[in-house]
Amino acid sequence: MTYTEFYGNEYELLKQTQHSLTVKIERMMDAFRSEEDIQPIVYYCSRIKSPDSMIDKLQRYGLPVTREAALGSIYDAVGVRVICSFTGDVISVIETFENDPDIEIIKKKDYFSNPKPNGYRSVHLCIRVCETAALAEIQIRTIAMDFWATLEHQLKYKKSISHEALIRNELKRCADEIASTDISMQTIREILKDI
Ligand code: 0O2
């Protein structure tokens, strides 16, 4: 199924929402560039959720497989991911979004302070973009955590993994090591700032 077949006329609205969020992040990067010695945002990416992935999510949540449910009950038809250098930058970026009058934050899922059992660490802001009234999700995490999440996401799609429990434990161990490295890097950053 194509994006237009699934999202219909609303697809244009989703694209507009995606655009308005990416423009916002570009502006945020410009503002940080003039204020900070190291750019807090390393990069960002965005996407409109594919119809297959949306249908799968609606079914997982026990929702009707309709455009209305996709746009009204699921937050991440439009998804933006912001990747930061340090853990402190994750907090600064979240604060910037929280103080932005153009967006309404509906829910904050803090897997940074409360990681998922598999080790996933990220902050998800479920928002409404005032300009379009559409829902969207912003994920914010460090570059180190993004490295883990990207690889773990790819492994999820591997069918029939042998030694699954072992791999799950290893992934969790890696996530914890990465979190500990992130803390050390933040400490180094703070020491260097004071020199
Ligand atoms: P796509 O479209 O490929 O990005 P849920 O587990 O979905 O019930 P959650 O995770 O709070 O609850 O839902 P939310 O906030 O909608 O976020 C879903 C997205 O977060 C996922 O998108 C991933 O991008 C990311 N994510 C959540 N949990 C994990 C995880 O354990 N590992 C990794 N690597 N990413 C995760 P999708 O649905 O995969 O689709």
Short mmCIF file of C-alpha atoms and ligand atoms in Angstrom, two decimals:
data_model
loop_
_atom_site.label_atom_id
_atom_site.label_comp_id
_atom_site.label_asym_id
_atom_site.label_seq_id
_atom_site.Cartn_x
_atom_site.Cartn_y
_atom_site.Cartn_z
CA MET A 1 0.00 0.00 0.00
CA THR A 2 1.34 3.48 -0.84
CA TYR A 3 1.53 6.41 1.60
CA THR A 4 -1.23 8.24 -0.27
CA GLU A 5 -3.49 5.18 -0.35
CA PHE A 6 -3.19 4.82 3.42
CA TYR A 7 -3.01 8.43 4.63
CA GLY A 8 -5.15 9.96 1.82
CA ASN A 9 -5.28 13.76 1.72
CA GLU A 10 -3.81 13.86 5.20
CA TYR A 11 -0.46 12.80 3.74
CA GLU A 12 0.18 16.43 2.70
CA LEU A 13 -0.55 17.54 6.28
CA LEU A 14 1.93 14.97 7.60
CA LYS A 15 4.60 16.21 5.18
CA GLN A 16 3.92 19.81 6.28
CA THR A 17 4.21 18.75 9.94
CA GLN A 18 7.49 16.96 9.24
CA HIS A 19 8.79 20.05 7.42
CA SER A 20 7.78 22.44 10.20
CA LEU A 21 9.61 20.28 12.78
CA THR A 22 12.79 19.98 10.72
CA VAL A 23 12.85 23.77 10.15
CA LYS A 24 12.48 24.18 13.92
CA ILE A 25 15.46 21.89 14.58
CA GLU A 26 17.60 23.69 11.98
CA ARG A 27 16.84 26.98 13.78
CA MET A 28 17.65 25.37 17.12
CA MET A 29 21.02 24.24 15.70
CA ASP A 30 21.73 27.77 14.45
CA ALA A 31 20.96 29.22 17.89
CA PHE A 32 23.16 26.62 19.62
CA ARG A 33 25.97 27.32 17.13
CA SER A 34 26.24 30.89 18.34
CA GLU A 35 25.92 29.97 22.05
CA GLU A 36 27.85 26.72 22.57
CA ASP A 37 31.44 25.66 21.91
CA ILE A 38 30.36 22.15 20.91
CA GLN A 39 27.13 21.74 18.88
CA PRO A 40 24.68 19.85 21.16
CA ILE A 41 22.81 18.41 18.14
CA VAL A 42 25.02 16.09 16.11
CA TYR A 43 22.33 15.35 13.55
CA TYR A 44 18.62 14.74 13.16
CA CYS A 45 16.47 12.66 10.90
CA SER A 46 12.77 12.41 10.26
CA ARG A 47 10.29 10.15 8.55
CA ILE A 48 6.63 9.53 7.94
CA LYS A 49 5.74 6.09 9.28
CA SER A 50 5.32 3.58 6.46
CA PRO A 51 1.78 2.20 6.02
CA ASP A 52 3.01 -1.35 6.85
CA SER A 53 4.67 -0.21 10.07
CA MET A 54 1.58 1.85 11.02
CA ILE A 55 -0.81 -1.06 10.33
CA ASP A 56 1.40 -3.32 12.43
CA LYS A 57 1.39 -0.79 15.32
CA LEU A 58 -2.40 -0.28 15.17
CA GLN A 59 -2.87 -4.06 15.36
CA ARG A 60 -0.40 -4.35 18.28
CA TYR A 61 -2.33 -1.67 20.18
CA GLY A 62 -5.68 -3.36 19.38
CA LEU A 63 -6.87 -0.28 17.46
CA PRO A 64 -8.92 -0.26 14.26
CA VAL A 65 -6.76 -0.24 11.15
CA THR A 66 -8.03 3.10 9.90
CA ARG A 67 -6.55 6.44 8.89
CA GLU A 68 -8.46 8.10 11.74
CA ALA A 69 -6.87 5.83 14.35
CA ALA A 70 -3.43 6.22 12.75
CA LEU A 71 -3.64 10.00 12.96
CA GLY A 72 -5.66 10.38 16.16
CA SER A 73 -4.41 7.61 18.45
CA ILE A 74 -0.81 6.98 17.38
CA TYR A 75 1.74 9.72 17.93
CA ASP A 76 4.49 8.75 15.55
CA ALA A 77 2.96 8.99 12.06
CA VAL A 78 5.47 11.85 11.90
CA GLY A 79 8.67 11.01 13.73
CA VAL A 80 11.75 13.13 14.27
CA ARG A 81 14.92 11.90 15.96
CA VAL A 82 17.42 14.34 17.44
CA ILE A 83 20.86 12.96 18.22
CA CYS A 84 22.94 14.82 20.80
CA SER A 85 26.61 14.79 21.77
CA PHE A 86 26.29 14.52 25.56
CA THR A 87 23.61 13.56 28.08
CA GLY A 88 23.49 17.20 29.23
CA ASP A 89 22.62 18.19 25.66
CA VAL A 90 19.66 15.79 25.67
CA ILE A 91 18.32 17.72 28.66
CA SER A 92 18.96 21.12 27.00
CA VAL A 93 17.20 20.04 23.80
CA ILE A 94 14.19 18.72 25.76
CA GLU A 95 13.96 22.04 27.66
CA THR A 96 14.05 23.95 24.38
CA PHE A 97 11.11 21.91 23.05
CA GLU A 98 9.27 22.28 26.36
CA ASN A 99 9.54 26.07 26.14
CA ASP A 100 8.44 26.21 22.51
CA PRO A 101 4.99 27.83 22.17
CA ASP A 102 4.52 26.31 18.69
CA ILE A 103 4.19 22.81 20.08
CA GLU A 104 2.05 21.24 22.78
CA ILE A 105 3.70 18.41 24.68
CA ILE A 106 1.06 15.81 25.39
CA LYS A 107 3.21 13.07 26.90
CA LYS A 108 6.87 12.62 27.81
CA LYS A 109 8.18 9.04 27.80
CA ASP A 110 11.45 9.18 29.71
CA TYR A 111 13.33 5.98 28.87
CA PHE A 112 16.46 7.91 29.76
CA SER A 113 15.75 7.98 33.49
CA ASN A 114 13.72 4.76 33.29
CA PRO A 115 15.27 2.56 30.59
CA LYS A 116 13.23 -0.22 28.99
CA PRO A 117 14.06 -3.73 30.32
CA ASN A 118 16.09 -4.42 27.15
CA GLY A 119 18.32 -1.39 27.89
CA TYR A 120 16.71 1.09 25.44
CA ARG A 121 17.39 4.69 26.52
CA SER A 122 15.80 7.66 24.80
CA VAL A 123 13.29 10.39 25.55
CA HIS A 124 10.12 10.45 23.47
CA LEU A 125 8.08 13.65 23.37
CA CYS A 126 4.58 13.00 22.07
CA ILE A 127 3.43 16.36 20.75
CA ARG A 128 0.85 18.29 18.78
CA VAL A 129 2.23 20.77 16.26
CA CYS A 130 0.07 23.89 16.60
CA GLU A 131 0.47 24.98 12.96
CA THR A 132 -1.06 21.79 11.53
CA ALA A 133 -2.78 20.36 14.64
CA ALA A 134 -1.15 17.03 13.78
CA LEU A 135 0.40 14.63 16.29
CA ALA A 136 4.10 13.81 16.09
CA GLU A 137 6.83 12.18 18.13
CA ILE A 138 10.29 13.59 18.81
CA GLN A 139 12.92 11.12 20.01
CA ILE A 140 15.99 12.59 21.68
CA ARG A 141 19.06 10.56 22.64
CA THR A 142 22.85 10.64 22.64
CA ILE A 143 24.97 9.50 19.73
CA ALA A 144 26.15 6.55 21.82
CA MET A 145 22.60 5.45 22.62
CA ASP A 146 21.62 5.91 18.99
CA PHE A 147 24.40 3.56 17.93
CA TRP A 148 22.95 0.87 20.26
CA ALA A 149 19.31 1.52 19.27
CA THR A 150 20.08 1.38 15.54
CA LEU A 151 21.85 -1.96 15.79
CA GLU A 152 19.30 -3.42 18.21
CA HIS A 153 16.47 -2.31 15.88
CA GLN A 154 18.12 -4.16 12.97
CA LEU A 155 18.60 -7.32 15.04
CA LYS A 156 14.90 -7.30 16.01
CA TYR A 157 14.01 -8.05 12.39
CA LYS A 158 16.29 -11.10 12.23
CA LYS A 159 14.03 -14.14 12.23
CA SER A 160 14.66 -17.13 14.51
CA ILE A 161 17.82 -16.03 16.27
CA SER A 162 19.59 -18.93 17.99
CA HIS A 163 20.83 -18.28 21.55
CA GLU A 164 18.18 -15.54 21.85
CA ALA A 165 18.43 -15.21 25.64
CA LEU A 166 22.20 -14.88 25.47
CA ILE A 167 21.96 -12.19 22.79
CA ARG A 168 19.32 -10.31 24.76
CA ASN A 169 21.58 -10.34 27.84
CA GLU A 170 24.57 -9.20 25.80
CA LEU A 171 22.57 -6.34 24.26
CA LYS A 172 21.44 -5.27 27.74
CA ARG A 173 25.05 -5.40 28.97
CA CYS A 174 26.16 -3.25 25.99
CA ALA A 175 23.35 -0.73 26.67
CA ASP A 176 24.45 -0.43 30.31
CA GLU A 177 28.10 -0.02 29.32
CA ILE A 178 27.13 2.68 26.82
CA ALA A 179 25.07 4.48 29.49
CA SER A 180 28.05 4.38 31.82
CA THR A 181 30.34 5.71 29.06
CA ASP A 182 27.84 8.51 28.40
CA ILE A 183 28.07 9.51 32.08
CA SER A 184 31.89 9.52 31.91
CA MET A 185 31.86 11.61 28.72
CA GLN A 186 29.51 14.13 30.35
CA THR A 187 31.89 14.36 33.34
CA ILE A 188 34.87 14.95 31.03
CA ARG A 189 32.88 17.59 29.20
CA GLU A 190 32.12 19.41 32.45
CA ILE A 191 35.77 19.29 33.57
CA LEU A 192 36.92 20.68 30.21
CA LYS A 193 34.31 23.47 30.37
CA ASP A 194 35.82 24.75 33.62
CA ILE A 195 39.43 24.84 32.34
P1 0O2 B 1 9.78 2.94 13.07
O1 0O2 B 1 8.67 3.53 12.33
O2 0O2 B 1 10.64 2.03 12.24
O3 0O2 B 1 10.59 3.98 13.83
P2 0O2 B 1 5.69 0.53 22.23
O4 0O2 B 1 6.82 -0.39 22.64
O5 0O2 B 1 5.71 0.88 20.76
O6 0O2 B 1 4.36 0.09 22.70
P3 0O2 B 1 6.98 2.95 22.83
O7 0O2 B 1 8.27 2.33 22.45
O8 0O2 B 1 7.01 3.86 23.99
O9 0O2 B 1 5.91 1.84 23.08
O10 0O2 B 1 6.30 3.64 21.59
P4 0O2 B 1 6.65 4.94 20.83
O11 0O2 B 1 6.90 6.08 21.77
O12 0O2 B 1 5.58 5.08 19.83
O13 0O2 B 1 8.04 4.66 20.10
C1 0O2 B 1 8.21 3.66 19.18
C2 0O2 B 1 9.55 3.92 18.49
O14 0O2 B 1 10.55 4.08 19.50
C3 0O2 B 1 10.03 2.75 17.67
O15 0O2 B 1 9.58 2.89 16.37
C4 0O2 B 1 11.53 2.88 17.73
O16 0O2 B 1 11.97 3.90 16.85
C5 0O2 B 1 11.73 3.38 19.14
N1 0O2 B 1 11.86 2.31 20.13
C6 0O2 B 1 11.04 2.05 21.15
N2 0O2 B 1 11.49 1.01 21.86
C7 0O2 B 1 12.63 0.59 21.29
C8 0O2 B 1 13.56 -0.45 21.57
O17 0O2 B 1 13.42 -1.22 22.51
N3 0O2 B 1 14.63 -0.56 20.73
C9 0O2 B 1 14.82 0.29 19.68
N4 0O2 B 1 15.90 0.10 18.92
N5 0O2 B 1 13.94 1.27 19.37
C10 0O2 B 1 12.86 1.42 20.16
P5 0O2 B 1 9.15 1.60 15.54
O18 0O2 B 1 7.76 1.25 15.94
O19 0O2 B 1 10.18 0.54 15.70
O20 0O2 B 1 9.04 2.01 14.07
#
